[in-house]
Short mmCIF file of C-alpha atoms in Angstrom, two decimals:
data_model
loop_
_atom_site.label_atom_id
_atom_site.label_comp_id
_atom_site.label_asym_id
_atom_site.label_seq_id
_atom_site.Cartn_x
_atom_site.Cartn_y
_atom_site.Cartn_z
CA MET A 1 111.88 -265.26 -66.83
CA ASN A 2 115.40 -264.57 -65.73
CA THR A 3 115.79 -262.42 -68.66
CA THR A 4 112.76 -260.02 -67.86
CA LYS A 5 114.60 -260.32 -63.93
CA THR A 6 117.65 -258.86 -65.49
CA ASN A 7 116.16 -256.11 -67.12
CA VAL A 8 114.16 -254.66 -64.85
CA LYS A 9 117.28 -255.35 -62.30
CA ASN A 10 119.10 -252.96 -65.09
CA ILE A 11 116.03 -250.21 -65.28
CA PHE A 12 116.54 -249.95 -61.26
CA ILE A 13 120.43 -249.61 -61.64
CA THR A 14 120.30 -247.11 -64.08
CA LEU A 15 118.03 -244.78 -62.04
CA PHE A 16 119.75 -245.23 -58.85
CA VAL A 17 123.04 -244.36 -60.32
CA LEU A 18 121.52 -241.27 -61.84
CA LEU A 19 119.85 -240.34 -58.45
CA GLY A 20 123.03 -241.05 -56.62
CA ILE A 21 125.25 -238.86 -58.47
CA ALA A 22 123.21 -236.16 -57.74
CA MET A 23 123.42 -236.33 -54.26
CA VAL A 24 127.28 -237.01 -54.05
CA PHE A 25 127.26 -233.96 -55.97
CA SER A 26 124.86 -232.05 -53.50
CA VAL A 27 126.98 -232.88 -50.87
CA GLY A 28 130.20 -231.16 -52.00
CA LYS A 29 128.14 -228.42 -53.15
CA SER A 30 126.47 -227.83 -50.13
CA THR A 31 129.32 -228.38 -47.82
CA ILE A 32 131.78 -225.89 -50.17
CA PHE A 33 129.02 -223.01 -50.81
CA ALA A 34 127.79 -222.69 -47.23
CA GLN A 35 128.91 -220.14 -45.44
CA SER A 36 128.47 -218.89 -42.03
CA GLU A 37 130.03 -215.38 -42.31
CA TYR A 38 130.30 -212.60 -44.95
CA GLU A 39 131.28 -209.58 -44.04
CA GLU A 40 134.47 -208.36 -45.94
CA GLN A 41 133.95 -207.34 -49.94
CA ALA A 42 135.36 -209.72 -52.64
CA SER A 43 138.41 -208.13 -54.26
CA PHE A 44 141.43 -209.78 -56.18
CA ARG A 45 143.23 -208.61 -53.86
CA THR A 46 141.44 -210.46 -50.96
CA ILE A 47 140.61 -213.82 -53.30
CA SER A 48 140.39 -216.03 -50.23
CA THR A 49 137.14 -214.63 -49.60
CA ALA A 50 135.49 -215.23 -53.25
CA LYS A 51 132.29 -216.41 -51.71
CA ILE A 52 128.99 -216.31 -53.49
CA LYS A 53 126.62 -213.48 -52.04
CA GLY A 54 123.55 -215.48 -50.74
CA SER A 55 125.59 -218.13 -48.89
CA GLU A 56 125.90 -215.67 -45.73
CA GLY A 57 124.37 -216.82 -42.98
CA ILE A 58 124.68 -220.76 -44.01
CA LYS A 59 125.99 -222.46 -41.23
CA ASN A 60 128.38 -224.93 -42.60
CA ILE A 61 127.18 -228.83 -42.35
CA ASP A 62 128.87 -232.37 -42.00
CA VAL A 63 127.68 -234.98 -44.22
CA PRO A 64 125.91 -236.65 -41.47
CA THR A 65 124.23 -233.24 -41.16
CA PHE A 66 123.39 -232.84 -45.05
CA LEU A 67 122.52 -236.69 -45.27
CA THR A 68 119.49 -235.86 -42.58
CA ASN A 69 118.49 -232.69 -44.50
CA MET A 70 118.42 -235.06 -47.36
CA TRP A 71 116.26 -237.26 -45.63
CA GLN A 72 114.05 -234.78 -44.46
CA ASN A 73 113.12 -234.09 -48.13
CA THR A 74 112.50 -236.84 -49.57
CA GLY A 75 108.55 -238.22 -50.60
CA ILE A 76 109.03 -241.17 -47.71
CA TYR A 77 109.69 -238.81 -44.71
CA LYS A 78 107.09 -236.73 -45.60
CA MET A 79 104.36 -239.49 -46.03
CA ILE A 80 105.63 -241.31 -42.75
CA HIS A 81 106.18 -237.34 -41.09
CA THR A 82 103.00 -235.32 -39.62
CA GLU A 83 103.50 -231.81 -39.89
CA THR A 84 102.91 -229.99 -36.45
CA ALA A 85 100.95 -226.83 -36.32
CA GLU A 86 103.95 -224.94 -35.74
CA GLU A 87 106.05 -226.53 -38.74
CA LYS A 88 102.83 -225.76 -41.06
CA ALA A 89 102.71 -222.15 -39.43
CA ALA A 90 106.02 -221.63 -40.43
CA ALA A 91 106.10 -223.08 -43.76
CA GLN A 92 103.10 -221.25 -44.82
CA ALA A 93 105.22 -217.78 -42.96
CA GLU A 94 108.51 -218.81 -45.17
CA ALA A 95 106.20 -219.10 -48.72
CA ALA A 96 104.28 -215.83 -47.99
CA GLN A 97 108.14 -214.20 -47.61
CA GLU A 98 109.07 -215.87 -50.87
CA ALA A 99 106.09 -214.85 -52.35
CA ALA A 100 106.64 -211.42 -51.68
CA LYS A 101 110.33 -211.49 -52.91
CA ALA A 102 109.48 -212.94 -55.87
CA SER A 103 106.89 -210.34 -56.59
CA ASN A 104 109.24 -207.55 -56.24
CA ASP A 105 110.99 -207.03 -59.20
CA PRO A 106 114.77 -205.82 -59.33
CA PHE A 107 114.61 -203.71 -61.69
CA ALA A 108 111.43 -202.26 -61.49
CA GLY A 109 111.72 -198.61 -61.67
CA VAL A 110 114.99 -198.69 -63.37
CA SER A 111 115.59 -197.22 -66.58
CA SER A 112 117.76 -196.94 -69.34
CA PRO A 113 118.87 -194.04 -72.12
CA ALA A 114 116.15 -194.54 -75.25
CA TRP A 115 118.53 -195.34 -77.60
CA TYR A 116 119.36 -198.18 -75.64
CA SER A 117 116.59 -199.54 -77.08
CA LEU A 118 118.05 -199.52 -80.63
CA ILE A 119 121.35 -201.71 -79.21
CA MET A 120 118.76 -204.20 -78.08
CA ILE A 121 116.52 -204.35 -81.40
CA ALA A 122 119.70 -204.71 -83.07
CA VAL A 123 120.41 -207.40 -80.57
CA GLY A 124 117.18 -209.17 -81.64
CA PHE A 125 117.91 -209.22 -85.41
CA LEU A 126 121.23 -210.90 -84.74
CA ILE A 127 119.66 -213.78 -82.87
CA VAL A 128 117.11 -213.95 -85.79
CA TYR A 129 120.13 -213.93 -88.57
CA LEU A 130 121.87 -216.89 -85.99
CA GLY A 131 118.54 -218.43 -86.33
CA ALA A 132 117.76 -218.08 -89.93
CA ALA A 133 120.98 -217.72 -91.55
CA LYS A 134 123.30 -220.25 -89.53
CA ASP A 135 120.79 -222.78 -88.52
CA PHE A 136 121.26 -222.33 -84.94
CA GLU A 137 118.62 -224.02 -82.84
CA PRO A 138 115.99 -221.85 -85.85
CA LEU A 139 112.94 -223.05 -83.78
CA LEU A 140 113.43 -221.21 -80.76
CA LEU A 141 116.20 -218.63 -81.85
CA ILE A 142 113.66 -216.80 -84.46
CA PRO A 143 110.77 -216.38 -82.09
CA ILE A 144 113.11 -214.99 -79.33
CA GLY A 145 115.00 -212.65 -81.47
CA PHE A 146 111.36 -211.14 -82.84
CA GLY A 147 110.10 -211.31 -78.83
CA THR A 148 113.38 -209.14 -78.31
CA ILE A 149 112.67 -207.04 -81.27
CA PHE A 150 109.02 -206.60 -80.74
CA VAL A 151 109.45 -205.23 -76.68
CA ASN A 152 111.96 -202.94 -77.23
CA ILE A 153 109.93 -201.34 -79.63
CA LEU A 154 109.22 -197.68 -78.32
CA GLY A 155 105.70 -196.66 -77.98
CA ALA A 156 104.37 -200.04 -78.52
CA GLY A 157 103.60 -201.03 -75.57
CA MET A 158 104.06 -205.27 -76.16
CA GLY A 159 105.57 -205.95 -73.52
CA ASP A 160 103.51 -203.34 -70.49
CA ALA A 161 101.59 -204.74 -67.86
CA PRO A 162 99.30 -205.46 -68.00
CA ASN A 163 97.72 -206.00 -71.69
CA GLY A 164 100.69 -206.02 -73.82
CA MET A 165 100.78 -209.60 -75.75
CA LEU A 166 104.34 -209.98 -74.30
CA HIS A 167 103.91 -209.24 -71.07
CA ILE A 168 100.93 -211.71 -70.74
CA ILE A 169 102.31 -214.65 -72.57
CA TYR A 170 104.97 -214.25 -70.16
CA LYS A 171 102.75 -214.21 -66.74
CA ALA A 172 100.83 -217.09 -68.16
CA GLY A 173 103.53 -219.64 -68.75
CA VAL A 174 106.94 -218.09 -68.47
CA GLY A 175 107.50 -216.89 -65.45
CA ASN A 176 106.24 -220.12 -63.52
CA GLU A 177 106.53 -223.75 -64.24
CA PHE A 178 103.73 -223.79 -67.06
CA PHE A 179 105.27 -223.73 -70.41
CA PRO A 180 108.66 -225.53 -69.45
CA MET A 181 106.32 -228.25 -67.93
CA LEU A 182 104.75 -228.51 -71.16
CA ILE A 183 108.32 -229.08 -73.34
CA PHE A 184 109.24 -231.66 -70.63
CA MET A 185 106.13 -233.59 -71.54
CA GLY A 186 106.90 -232.98 -75.57
CA ILE A 187 110.75 -234.08 -74.98
CA GLY A 188 109.21 -237.61 -72.82
CA ALA A 189 107.30 -237.92 -76.09
CA MET A 190 109.95 -238.00 -78.21
CA THR A 191 112.87 -239.37 -76.12
CA ASP A 192 113.66 -243.36 -76.54
CA PHE A 193 114.96 -244.55 -73.22
CA GLY A 194 115.82 -247.87 -74.72
CA PRO A 195 119.80 -247.56 -75.35
CA LEU A 196 120.01 -246.53 -71.88
CA ILE A 197 117.85 -249.18 -70.45
CA ALA A 198 120.00 -251.80 -73.24
CA ASN A 199 123.40 -250.21 -71.58
CA PRO A 200 122.38 -248.79 -67.99
CA LYS A 201 126.63 -248.44 -67.33
CA THR A 202 126.49 -245.37 -69.73
CA ALA A 203 124.01 -243.37 -66.92
CA LEU A 204 127.41 -242.66 -65.45
CA LEU A 205 128.54 -240.56 -68.48
CA GLY A 206 125.20 -238.47 -68.39
CA GLY A 207 125.39 -238.29 -63.96
CA ALA A 208 129.34 -236.99 -64.65
CA ALA A 209 128.31 -234.34 -67.17
CA GLN A 210 126.57 -232.61 -64.33
CA LEU A 211 129.87 -231.60 -63.23
CA GLY A 212 129.50 -228.41 -65.55
CA VAL A 213 126.79 -228.04 -63.36
CA PHE A 214 128.14 -228.07 -59.95
CA ALA A 215 131.57 -227.06 -60.86
CA THR A 216 130.64 -223.86 -62.39
CA MET A 217 129.86 -222.47 -58.98
CA PHE A 218 133.84 -221.96 -58.56
CA GLY A 219 133.23 -219.83 -61.51
CA VAL A 220 130.53 -217.89 -60.24
CA ALA A 221 132.29 -217.01 -56.89
CA LEU A 222 135.72 -216.08 -58.93
CA PHE A 223 133.68 -213.94 -60.96
CA ASN A 224 132.08 -212.06 -58.18
CA LEU A 225 135.65 -210.71 -57.55
CA ILE A 226 135.53 -208.49 -60.19
CA PRO A 227 133.74 -205.08 -59.64
CA GLY A 228 130.50 -204.64 -60.98
CA ILE A 229 130.05 -208.16 -60.94
CA ASP A 230 127.62 -209.52 -57.81
CA TYR A 231 125.91 -212.66 -58.18
CA ASN A 232 123.98 -214.14 -55.36
CA MET A 233 123.34 -217.83 -54.47
CA LYS A 234 120.01 -217.89 -56.78
CA GLN A 235 121.64 -216.75 -59.28
CA ALA A 236 124.36 -219.23 -59.13
CA CYS A 237 121.81 -222.10 -59.84
CA ALA A 238 120.85 -220.31 -62.20
CA ILE A 239 123.74 -219.47 -64.31
CA ALA A 240 125.28 -223.43 -63.34
CA ILE A 241 122.17 -225.43 -64.82
CA ILE A 242 123.47 -223.75 -68.47
CA GLY A 243 126.00 -226.48 -67.82
CA GLY A 244 123.30 -229.38 -68.38
CA ALA A 245 122.62 -227.93 -72.36
CA ASP A 246 118.69 -228.04 -71.01
CA GLY A 247 116.60 -225.18 -72.28
CA PRO A 248 113.56 -225.79 -70.94
CA THR A 249 115.44 -227.25 -67.60
CA THR A 250 117.69 -223.27 -67.58
CA ILE A 251 114.17 -221.50 -67.91
CA TYR A 252 112.56 -223.59 -65.33
CA VAL A 253 115.09 -223.05 -62.83
CA ALA A 254 115.54 -219.29 -63.74
CA GLY A 255 111.65 -218.42 -63.56
CA LYS A 256 112.14 -220.05 -59.48
CA LEU A 257 114.79 -219.13 -58.31
CA ALA A 258 116.26 -216.13 -60.63
CA PRO A 259 113.59 -214.81 -62.60
CA GLU A 260 115.12 -211.38 -63.34
CA MET A 261 118.05 -213.46 -65.04
CA LEU A 262 115.70 -215.36 -67.18
CA ALA A 263 116.11 -214.05 -70.70
CA VAL A 264 119.80 -213.86 -71.10
CA VAL A 265 120.12 -217.63 -69.60
CA ALA A 266 117.60 -218.91 -71.42
CA VAL A 267 119.62 -217.35 -74.55
CA ALA A 268 122.80 -218.68 -73.52
CA ALA A 269 121.57 -222.15 -72.61
CA TYR A 270 120.07 -222.26 -76.34
CA SER A 271 123.14 -220.35 -78.03
CA TYR A 272 125.41 -223.19 -76.76
CA MET A 273 122.89 -226.24 -77.33
CA ALA A 274 123.33 -224.49 -80.88
CA LEU A 275 126.89 -224.75 -80.99
CA VAL A 276 127.50 -228.41 -79.81
CA PRO A 277 128.90 -228.99 -83.28
CA LEU A 278 131.40 -226.48 -82.77
CA ILE A 279 131.94 -226.42 -78.93
CA GLN A 280 132.59 -230.25 -78.57
CA PRO A 281 134.39 -231.66 -80.93
CA PRO A 282 137.70 -230.24 -79.66
CA ILE A 283 137.41 -230.91 -76.63
CA MET A 284 136.57 -234.66 -77.39
CA LYS A 285 139.86 -234.73 -79.42
CA ALA A 286 141.65 -233.23 -76.96
CA LEU A 287 141.05 -235.52 -73.93
CA THR A 288 141.13 -238.59 -76.37
CA THR A 289 144.00 -240.86 -78.07
CA LYS A 290 143.60 -241.79 -81.50
CA LYS A 291 143.31 -245.70 -80.57
CA GLU A 292 140.88 -244.55 -77.79
CA ARG A 293 138.68 -243.30 -80.66
CA LEU A 294 138.66 -245.97 -82.73
CA ILE A 295 137.28 -248.44 -80.10
CA THR A 296 134.31 -250.31 -81.73
CA MET A 297 131.51 -250.60 -79.38
CA PRO A 298 129.04 -253.71 -79.47
CA GLN A 299 125.55 -252.06 -81.30
CA VAL A 300 122.93 -252.44 -78.43
CA ARG A 301 120.99 -255.18 -77.81
CA PRO A 302 116.50 -254.81 -78.81
CA VAL A 303 114.64 -253.57 -75.57
CA SER A 304 111.31 -254.96 -75.43
CA LYS A 305 108.13 -252.72 -75.26
CA THR A 306 107.61 -253.73 -71.60
CA GLU A 307 110.95 -252.76 -70.23
CA LYS A 308 110.01 -249.45 -72.13
CA ILE A 309 106.80 -248.86 -70.44
CA LEU A 310 108.25 -249.65 -66.93
CA PHE A 311 111.14 -247.56 -67.16
CA PRO A 312 109.09 -243.80 -66.75
CA ILE A 313 106.84 -245.37 -64.08
CA MET A 314 109.94 -246.70 -61.88
CA LEU A 315 111.66 -243.35 -62.93
CA LEU A 316 108.56 -241.70 -61.35
CA ILE A 317 108.17 -243.82 -58.57
CA LEU A 318 111.78 -243.53 -57.48
CA THR A 319 111.38 -239.63 -57.67
CA ILE A 320 108.75 -239.60 -55.69
CA LEU A 321 110.37 -241.38 -52.80
CA LEU A 322 113.32 -239.77 -53.07
CA LEU A 323 113.56 -236.31 -54.39
CA PRO A 324 110.20 -235.09 -54.54
CA PRO A 325 111.68 -231.33 -55.87
CA ALA A 326 112.65 -232.79 -59.15
CA ALA A 327 109.53 -234.46 -59.83
CA PRO A 328 107.75 -231.86 -61.97
CA LEU A 329 110.61 -231.80 -64.63
CA ILE A 330 110.77 -236.11 -64.27
CA GLY A 331 107.27 -236.55 -63.62
CA MET A 332 106.07 -234.82 -66.88
CA LEU A 333 108.97 -236.24 -68.67
CA ALA A 334 107.98 -239.74 -67.89
CA PHE A 335 104.24 -238.87 -68.65
CA GLY A 336 105.28 -237.87 -72.04
CA ASN A 337 107.21 -241.10 -72.42
CA PHE A 338 104.70 -243.38 -71.11
CA ILE A 339 102.21 -241.95 -73.48
CA GLN A 340 104.62 -242.85 -76.47
CA GLU A 341 105.37 -246.64 -75.18
CA VAL A 342 102.46 -247.72 -73.85
CA GLY A 343 100.89 -247.85 -77.65
CA CYS A 344 97.47 -247.31 -77.04
CA VAL A 345 97.03 -243.49 -77.59
CA ASP A 346 98.68 -242.33 -80.60
CA ARG A 347 96.42 -239.21 -80.41
CA LEU A 348 98.05 -238.09 -77.63
CA SER A 349 101.65 -239.02 -78.34
CA LYS A 350 101.64 -237.10 -81.67
CA THR A 351 100.10 -234.14 -80.22
CA LEU A 352 102.50 -233.99 -77.64
CA GLN A 353 105.30 -234.57 -80.59
CA ASN A 354 104.08 -232.08 -82.53
CA GLU A 355 100.76 -229.37 -82.68
CA MET A 356 101.48 -228.87 -78.53
CA MET A 357 105.57 -228.77 -78.47
CA ASN A 358 105.24 -226.24 -81.69
CA ILE A 359 102.61 -223.73 -79.99
CA VAL A 360 104.30 -224.29 -76.59
CA SER A 361 108.14 -223.33 -78.33
CA ILE A 362 106.64 -220.52 -79.89
CA LEU A 363 104.78 -219.00 -76.83
CA LEU A 364 107.85 -219.77 -74.64
CA SER A 365 110.27 -218.38 -77.01
CA LEU A 366 108.49 -215.03 -77.30
CA GLY A 367 107.98 -214.57 -73.70
CA VAL A 368 111.78 -215.36 -73.38
CA GLY A 369 112.66 -212.82 -75.82
CA SER A 370 110.52 -210.41 -73.97
CA GLN A 371 112.83 -210.08 -71.13
CA MET A 372 115.52 -208.85 -73.29
CA THR A 373 115.02 -205.38 -72.21
CA PRO A 374 118.04 -202.95 -72.09
CA GLU A 375 118.26 -203.22 -67.66
CA LYS A 376 118.21 -206.49 -67.97
CA ILE A 377 120.80 -207.45 -70.63
CA ILE A 378 123.44 -204.46 -71.03
CA ASN A 379 125.03 -204.74 -67.25
CA PRO A 380 128.17 -206.72 -66.19
CA ASN A 381 126.33 -209.49 -64.88
CA SER A 382 124.67 -210.20 -67.97
CA LEU A 383 127.76 -210.32 -69.96
CA GLY A 384 129.17 -212.47 -67.46
CA ILE A 385 126.70 -214.93 -68.02
CA ILE A 386 127.99 -216.02 -71.48
CA ALA A 387 131.35 -216.36 -70.26
CA LEU A 388 130.31 -218.96 -67.06
CA GLY A 389 127.60 -221.08 -69.02
CA LEU A 390 130.47 -221.70 -71.87
CA LEU A 391 132.54 -222.36 -68.97
CA ALA A 392 129.90 -224.88 -67.65
CA PHE A 393 129.09 -226.54 -71.08
CA ILE A 394 132.88 -227.05 -71.39
CA ILE A 395 133.35 -228.47 -68.36
CA ALA A 396 130.07 -230.75 -68.67
CA THR A 397 132.01 -232.05 -72.05
CA ALA A 398 134.93 -233.13 -70.12
CA GLY A 399 133.30 -234.57 -67.44
CA GLY A 400 131.77 -237.36 -69.70
CA VAL A 401 134.64 -237.70 -71.52
CA LEU A 402 136.83 -238.50 -68.58
CA MET A 403 134.41 -240.55 -66.91
CA ALA A 404 134.70 -242.64 -69.69
CA LYS A 405 137.82 -243.17 -69.92
CA LEU A 406 137.86 -243.83 -65.88
CA MET A 407 135.81 -246.60 -66.49
CA ASN A 408 137.69 -248.05 -69.08
CA ILE A 409 140.76 -248.44 -66.84
CA PHE A 410 138.09 -251.30 -64.81
CA LEU A 411 136.29 -252.85 -67.54
CA PRO A 412 137.12 -255.98 -69.63
CA LYS A 413 138.55 -255.50 -72.69
CA ASN A 414 135.85 -256.65 -74.95
CA GLN A 415 133.33 -253.88 -72.93
CA LYS A 416 135.62 -250.76 -73.44
CA ILE A 417 133.55 -247.39 -74.03
CA ASN A 418 134.46 -245.21 -76.82
CA PRO A 419 135.01 -242.15 -74.64
CA LEU A 420 133.66 -239.74 -77.26
CA ILE A 421 130.47 -240.85 -76.46
CA GLY A 422 131.02 -239.26 -72.67
CA SER A 423 130.51 -235.94 -74.65
CA ALA A 424 126.63 -236.80 -75.50
CA GLY A 425 125.99 -236.46 -71.41
CA VAL A 426 124.91 -233.31 -71.83
CA SER A 427 121.12 -232.37 -72.45
CA ALA A 428 121.28 -231.83 -76.09
CA VAL A 429 119.13 -234.69 -77.17
CA PRO A 430 119.58 -235.89 -79.85
CA MET A 431 122.25 -232.93 -81.00
CA ALA A 432 125.25 -234.11 -78.87
CA ALA A 433 124.98 -238.24 -79.31
CA ARG A 434 125.05 -236.74 -83.28
CA VAL A 435 128.47 -234.87 -82.95
CA SER A 436 129.92 -238.25 -81.02
CA ASN A 437 128.98 -240.36 -83.97
CA LYS A 438 130.28 -237.74 -86.32
CA VAL A 439 133.69 -237.40 -84.73
CA GLY A 440 134.16 -241.20 -84.60
CA MET A 441 133.11 -241.86 -87.92
CA GLU A 442 136.09 -239.06 -89.05
CA TYR A 443 138.43 -242.03 -87.62
CA ASP A 444 136.22 -245.45 -88.42
CA PRO A 445 133.65 -244.52 -91.33
CA SER A 446 132.53 -247.96 -90.12
CA ASN A 447 132.18 -246.83 -86.30
CA PHE A 448 128.78 -246.19 -85.38
CA LEU A 449 128.52 -245.04 -82.21
CA LEU A 450 124.59 -243.11 -82.36
CA MET A 451 122.94 -245.81 -81.09
CA ASN A 452 125.60 -246.18 -78.13
CA ALA A 453 125.93 -242.42 -77.59
CA MET A 454 122.09 -242.01 -76.81
CA GLY A 455 121.99 -243.83 -73.89
CA PRO A 456 124.16 -240.59 -72.11
CA ASN A 457 122.12 -238.48 -73.80
CA VAL A 458 118.66 -239.40 -72.55
CA ALA A 459 121.17 -240.13 -68.97
CA GLY A 460 121.72 -236.60 -69.44
CA VAL A 461 118.54 -235.29 -69.58
CA ILE A 462 117.32 -236.88 -66.64
CA GLY A 463 120.41 -236.04 -64.59
CA THR A 464 120.05 -232.24 -65.41
CA ALA A 465 116.66 -232.36 -64.12
CA ILE A 466 117.62 -233.76 -60.87
CA ALA A 467 120.42 -231.12 -60.76
CA ALA A 468 117.34 -228.64 -60.95
CA GLY A 469 115.50 -230.16 -58.55
CA VAL A 470 118.55 -230.36 -56.21
CA PHE A 471 118.73 -226.61 -56.56
CA ILE A 472 115.31 -225.77 -56.49
CA ALA A 473 114.74 -227.66 -52.76
CA THR A 474 118.14 -226.25 -51.20
CA TYR A 475 117.06 -222.32 -52.39
CA ALA A 476 113.78 -222.23 -53.67
#
């Protein structure tokens, strides 16, 4: 009985840590980037005006006001508060206004020289080459590359409204939340939360990795100082979420906040996910000592079936009560994971993991490729996203490693954490965990860190979904 109570307690501690970290980052983000005035044009000469366009008119707030706003966006508040007629009318008017904005394509009527399409076709073939020959996320990059080629074939009309095949795919599930939600169901069915449940403190590493998401806001503000680059607040959110190294979440946020940037942020996110084995090791080695890399961690304890079944249910309940805007992503993740762990619907679990996941991945990737048109890609803003996405990913990796080093200051000698597993706090499951294990075995072939690294890795999936919920709650 005591063991069961302890296990349930660990589950709750893990979930509250993840939600708490997201809220702490949100306080900092809202306080830093909310601006009341924005009139002077930003430049290197007037570097103090480096602000993100779209934050003008947003009043500065203090922590108590922010917490009040967070409370009013929780599920608990919405359950006990009855909206007045005036509040309902205001909400409907705001929704109609946002829908009108979303329906206006910022690139409508924008044309590019015909030969630009040849450049994009070459880019499409390059993406296919990276996927097929270099094995960079081939399941995703190959269809994205072919989608890019197809949409830029002059005279084919595959991306033209209303009957072009790629246009239909995009409107059906990429430009809204449909395909990303299905992907998250599949991810949930393929994810084992056991290592996180067994060692709840590793949730801190997954939360710390979200530093890359929020710190990138500073980079976006600085990039606005460069002539020809001009990101607004919603675009900044779509760029920053790349730091989570989670392709479906990136697509989800971009589709909600900055659909005009969906293609380039999706390609950047999936490209950096594929480059995890190249990007992360130098950062991990630079931030750790040889002694730290040799730290041996005990293998995680076996997790009972009951704990694994309770985890997605508790995760969903806490999200409903505390952060409803993250419920679409986390809810589908919990649904898929519950189907896997409950064990009585194997047919559904196998369908989510295989047939459905494969079909939706093909359609999603083709839809992303359909947005790789010259007017959307060949411009300074799109090129800046590549650099900012890399910055976000580097900071996320460093954040996890440094958090592990900080935790070791307070942990007993026999409970030290190998800082290498901190890099697995990004959402690239299970690739980031494998990289942590590989680097650790370079220094001690008997030091198997894989299962320990899976804890922060799956925590990163939840953390990035929470960060996406915060962005959407704030700006959608």
